Amino acid sequence: MAMLLIPVNEIKPGMTLAKPILRADDGLILFQNDLELKQVYIDRIKSLNLETVWVLDYPRTNEPDFLEPIKKEIRMKATSILRTTFSQLKEQKNLDIVKLKNLVKEILDYILSDDRIAYTIRKIDAYDNYTFTHSVDVCVLAILIGSIMDLKRNELEILGVCSLLHDVGKIFLDFRIFNKPGKLEPIEYEQIKAHTRAGYEFLKSKENLSFLIPHMALQHHEREDGSGYPRGLKGKDIHRYAKIIAIADVFNAMTSQRIYQDPVPAALAIQEIYENTPLKYNQDVVEHFIKIVTPYSKGIILLLSNHQTVEVIETSRKKCLIRVISGFNEGEIYNLYQKPQLHVVKWLD
């Protein structure tokens, strides 16, 4: 493949290094060849007082490490169907359970179609979309967890419908409370907790529904130690599906942008869930959850708690290889998952 030698001041984001850049005093590789140049790299290269660099003369394209859990079109369709469903339910119209089941089947077919699929973090587009996008994302993550827990196809379909409708009780409450910036008053928190019973009572009144669907709306905020709500159930009394939905619900809520909170980095959300296991969350569910969540994507830039700036160069369910691009041991490559003393402070890119 052709290479071009260009002045350093002509480097543009998106170009790809054709030859490695070495440290002058000891020959340590600072930047590998085949590296797509981001602005943070360009700034660093310019600080090295180099005159020229070798780049490839074609734009680089990257295949993702993992497929998205569901395609954009399916997500948009799912969100639209759920929005319409919730609107109809609020007007006391019938629940179109067939449409929801078909939606779950479509999501399930895609998830099970390729074993490279893993759950990745995405941004929520708008605050008022949260309930719908959240419910779809919880459905996707719950199905992924259930699939590696060896749930059967019919069980995954029921779990999917339960997940889509787990927060349906919110439509019967004052929505302003759920989007209130700042701390909730005790009475407001009690009102929020009421969405579990509201969802249960509503779904229980519908014909041709699995009894599990209303019960998962009721149980998804219960915790292993009995500290959850509304009934304070303990581990053995909480249904397996509710334990799965609880993890999916908490993780997606923590990593989503809301009016009253910024998203927590995925790695920190995972860490918090793990630290509360098995006290609040089921150990088996959490272990499977960790296997299918990839908190970092290839190419992103991270600031670590040891003040190193690093780039993710390879990621999977078992490893996260990073290259140090700024800070001590510049150029070093290591597996972040094998450094439990470190955590990500923030995303830089």
XYZ file of C-alpha atoms in Angstrom:
349
model
C 0.000 0.000 0.000
C 1.240 3.465 -0.854
C 2.694 5.728 1.816
C 3.066 9.476 1.960
C 5.707 11.492 3.812
C 4.028 14.663 5.015
C 5.003 17.598 7.257
C 3.813 17.220 10.827
C 1.769 20.424 10.572
C -0.287 18.819 7.776
C -1.469 15.848 9.836
C -5.261 15.646 10.000
C -7.512 13.565 12.274
C -8.446 10.319 10.547
C -5.095 9.813 8.840
C -3.272 6.544 9.559
C 0.387 6.156 10.491
C 2.318 4.055 7.969
C 5.462 3.735 10.104
C 5.907 3.758 13.889
C 7.177 6.849 15.688
C 10.069 6.100 18.040
C 11.383 7.965 21.065
C 14.712 9.534 20.103
C 16.765 8.599 23.179
C 16.009 4.877 23.505
C 13.983 3.831 20.449
C 10.810 3.046 22.429
C 7.773 2.896 20.157
C 5.532 5.832 21.039
C 3.004 5.368 18.240
C 2.530 2.122 16.344
C 2.062 1.957 12.598
C -1.535 1.457 11.431
C -2.702 3.852 14.164
C -5.612 6.091 13.245
C -4.631 9.591 14.323
C -6.919 11.479 16.663
C -6.391 15.082 17.698
C -4.902 14.067 21.040
C -2.250 12.025 19.176
C -1.564 14.809 16.708
C -0.961 17.277 19.541
C 1.429 14.822 21.171
C 3.303 14.175 17.903
C 3.703 17.908 17.329
C 5.235 18.234 20.793
C 7.992 15.786 19.785
C 9.507 18.368 17.419
C 9.386 16.031 14.425
C 9.405 17.496 10.940
C 7.657 14.728 8.983
C 5.719 11.488 9.452
C 4.716 8.624 7.163
C 0.968 8.114 6.645
C -1.135 5.829 4.459
C -2.686 7.519 1.466
C -6.192 6.110 1.922
C -8.836 6.680 4.608
C -9.014 3.906 7.122
C -12.226 2.097 8.000
C -12.626 -0.088 11.036
C -14.879 -3.041 11.631
C -16.418 -2.912 15.099
C -15.162 -5.393 17.667
C -18.739 -6.390 18.374
C -22.020 -6.025 16.595
C -24.533 -3.679 18.164
C -27.082 -5.588 20.284
C -29.844 -4.480 17.901
C -29.685 -2.533 14.682
C -30.665 1.133 14.677
C -33.799 0.405 12.647
C -34.973 -2.226 15.136
C -34.289 0.109 18.066
C -36.222 2.939 16.444
C -39.110 0.611 15.633
C -39.111 -0.785 19.168
C -39.080 2.681 20.725
C -41.928 3.817 18.472
C -44.055 0.753 19.251
C -43.445 1.137 22.972
C -44.297 4.841 22.891
C -47.570 4.079 21.091
C -48.329 1.212 23.468
C -47.804 3.346 26.573
C -49.923 6.127 25.093
C -52.772 3.708 24.374
C -52.537 2.199 27.833
C -52.772 5.623 29.415
C -56.011 6.119 27.497
C -57.228 2.794 28.949
C -57.152 1.047 25.589
C -56.342 -2.637 25.174
C -52.780 -3.907 25.427
C -51.604 -5.258 22.072
C -49.600 -8.106 23.532
C -49.203 -9.787 20.125
C -47.373 -6.751 18.751
C -45.069 -6.677 21.780
C -44.361 -10.399 21.513
C -43.515 -10.050 17.825
C -41.221 -7.140 18.663
C -39.406 -9.206 21.279
C -39.062 -12.071 18.798
C -37.452 -9.712 16.284
C -35.025 -8.405 18.907
C -34.312 -11.946 20.059
C -33.702 -13.214 16.515
C -31.103 -10.518 15.944
C -29.361 -11.018 19.281
C -29.110 -14.776 18.783
C -27.997 -14.466 15.162
C -24.323 -13.779 15.896
C -22.213 -14.653 18.928
C -20.120 -11.492 18.496
C -22.992 -9.366 19.735
C -22.337 -7.692 23.084
C -24.038 -4.911 24.984
C -22.447 -1.514 24.369
C -23.196 1.841 25.882
C -24.978 4.475 23.854
C -26.218 7.967 24.475
C -29.864 8.747 25.181
C -31.091 11.210 22.580
C -33.567 13.199 24.644
C -34.853 13.322 28.183
C -38.491 12.812 27.229
C -37.517 9.672 25.299
C -35.955 8.121 28.381
C -38.765 5.839 29.515
C -39.110 4.287 26.072
C -35.423 3.975 25.188
C -34.693 2.756 28.707
C -37.319 0.025 28.456
C -35.980 -1.112 25.074
C -32.390 -1.140 26.364
C -33.396 -3.040 29.494
C -35.138 -5.578 27.259
C -32.018 -6.018 25.113
C -29.669 -6.377 28.073
C -32.021 -8.721 29.944
C -32.285 -10.980 26.886
C -28.498 -10.992 26.494
C -28.055 -11.956 30.142
C -30.762 -14.595 29.914
C -29.304 -16.068 26.738
C -25.927 -16.823 28.326
C -27.715 -18.152 31.410
C -29.105 -20.796 29.049
C -32.730 -19.732 29.251
C -34.822 -21.437 26.587
C -36.240 -19.508 23.645
C -39.766 -19.332 25.091
C -38.333 -18.157 28.425
C -36.351 -15.406 26.701
C -39.490 -14.253 24.894
C -41.399 -13.926 28.166
C -38.409 -12.223 29.812
C -38.303 -9.764 26.907
C -41.961 -8.791 27.251
C -41.570 -8.492 31.032
C -38.603 -6.180 30.471
C -40.418 -3.965 27.970
C -43.288 -3.482 30.422
C -41.360 -3.360 33.703
C -41.856 0.416 34.072
C -45.377 0.649 32.648
C -46.661 1.825 36.043
C -44.935 5.167 35.498
C -47.571 6.234 32.973
C -50.168 6.422 35.750
C -48.090 8.742 37.942
C -47.051 12.389 37.761
C -44.197 12.308 35.250
C -42.719 15.534 36.605
C -41.511 13.654 39.675
C -39.415 11.281 37.559
C -37.669 14.204 35.863
C -37.286 16.458 38.875
C -33.800 17.986 39.119
C -32.396 17.870 42.625
C -33.176 15.773 45.654
C -36.601 14.205 46.059
C -38.725 14.846 49.118
C -39.663 11.699 51.095
C -43.262 11.884 49.884
C -42.059 12.173 46.280
C -39.846 9.115 46.665
C -42.835 7.163 47.969
C -44.775 8.236 44.886
C -41.987 6.992 42.624
C -41.932 3.653 44.424
C -45.657 3.363 43.710
C -44.988 2.730 40.012
C -44.261 -0.926 40.802
C -47.694 -1.573 42.305
C -49.410 0.592 39.699
C -47.848 -1.470 36.919
C -48.726 -4.723 38.656
C -52.372 -3.813 39.220
C -52.789 -2.623 35.657
C -51.136 -5.622 33.983
C -52.897 -8.067 36.299
C -56.229 -6.806 34.980
C -55.358 -7.703 31.383
C -56.424 -10.998 29.848
C -54.124 -13.460 28.078
C -50.996 -12.257 29.873
C -48.502 -14.561 31.535
C -48.746 -14.074 35.301
C -45.022 -13.318 35.205
C -45.495 -10.024 33.355
C -47.352 -8.159 36.143
C -45.160 -9.783 38.784
C -41.944 -8.545 37.140
C -43.372 -5.012 37.098
C -43.930 -5.493 40.830
C -40.603 -7.140 41.713
C -37.899 -5.424 39.634
C -36.881 -3.103 42.515
C -36.639 -5.883 45.116
C -33.150 -6.667 46.430
C -31.454 -9.808 47.761
C -31.139 -8.461 51.318
C -34.751 -7.308 51.554
C -33.888 -3.611 51.219
C -35.856 -3.162 47.991
C -39.468 -2.226 47.376
C -42.435 -2.475 47.397
C -42.606 -5.621 49.562
C -39.060 -5.973 50.860
C -38.690 -9.475 49.430
C -35.453 -11.369 50.003
C -33.449 -13.456 47.547
C -35.304 -16.755 47.652
C -38.661 -15.023 47.206
C -37.623 -12.911 44.206
C -38.242 -14.425 40.778
C -35.222 -15.153 38.603
C -36.487 -12.842 35.847
C -36.848 -9.971 38.320
C -33.221 -10.455 39.358
C -32.142 -10.212 35.717
C -34.320 -7.174 35.004
C -33.032 -5.485 38.174
C -29.437 -5.607 36.905
C -30.385 -4.433 33.415
C -32.544 -1.651 34.874
C -29.937 -0.343 37.322
C -27.059 -0.501 34.860
C -28.910 1.308 32.075
C -30.253 3.943 34.475
C -26.777 4.651 35.867
C -25.161 4.981 32.435
C -27.886 7.188 30.905
C -28.095 10.965 30.765
C -30.948 12.287 32.870
C -32.148 15.741 33.835
C -31.038 15.194 37.422
C -27.779 13.292 36.817
C -24.950 12.853 34.358
C -24.207 9.326 33.171
C -21.806 7.254 35.249
C -18.959 5.649 33.243
C -19.894 2.067 32.440
C -16.880 0.653 34.264
C -17.865 2.481 37.451
C -21.469 1.317 37.108
C -20.245 -2.263 36.773
C -17.963 -1.768 39.771
C -20.814 -0.423 41.919
C -23.065 -3.315 40.971
C -20.299 -5.795 41.738
C -19.565 -4.172 45.102
C -23.237 -4.605 46.041
C -23.194 -8.299 45.134
C -24.370 -10.602 46.673
C -25.829 -8.185 49.248
C -28.318 -6.570 46.889
C -27.882 -8.319 43.540
C -27.855 -12.003 42.683
C -24.317 -13.353 42.316
C -25.064 -15.685 39.406
C -26.890 -13.016 37.403
C -24.118 -10.474 37.973
C -21.390 -12.903 36.905
C -23.222 -13.523 33.634
C -23.978 -9.812 33.199
C -20.276 -8.934 33.411
C -19.520 -11.431 30.641
C -21.675 -9.635 28.077
C -21.102 -5.954 28.829
C -18.251 -4.146 27.069
C -17.799 -0.780 28.780
C -15.140 0.474 26.370
C -15.002 0.646 22.579
C -11.917 0.324 20.409
C -10.296 3.698 19.738
C -11.687 5.689 22.670
C -9.350 7.745 24.844
C -9.514 7.348 28.626
C -8.020 9.127 31.616
C -7.122 6.628 34.337
C -6.937 7.121 38.081
C -3.115 6.859 37.905
C -3.110 9.963 35.636
C -2.231 8.010 32.497
C -4.054 8.885 29.285
C -4.650 5.711 27.295
C -6.272 4.500 24.093
C -8.312 1.311 23.939
C -6.757 -0.786 21.168
C -8.594 -4.077 21.647
C -11.596 -5.049 23.715
C -13.552 -8.203 24.407
C -15.498 -9.712 27.244
C -12.268 -10.874 28.905
C -9.756 -8.155 28.146
C -9.360 -4.463 27.480
C -5.947 -3.786 25.944
C -4.870 -0.175 26.289
C -1.866 1.802 25.068
C -0.444 4.585 27.235
C -0.287 7.749 25.113
C 0.460 10.253 27.869
C 1.901 9.979 31.354
C 4.502 7.609 32.775
C 5.463 4.475 30.817
C 4.304 6.076 27.580
C 3.871 3.454 24.862
C 3.210 0.615 27.324
C 0.381 -1.782 26.436
C -1.494 -3.707 29.118
C -4.842 -5.292 29.976
C -6.895 -2.860 32.047
C -8.998 -5.718 33.420
C -5.869 -7.099 35.098
C -5.307 -3.839 36.986
C -8.102 -3.872 39.596
C -6.461 -0.980 41.452
C -7.160 1.319 38.480
C -10.413 2.857 37.336
C -11.446 5.181 34.537
C -11.821 8.793 35.658
C -13.406 10.012 32.428
C -13.693 9.552 28.695
C -11.583 12.046 26.704
C -12.817 11.029 23.250
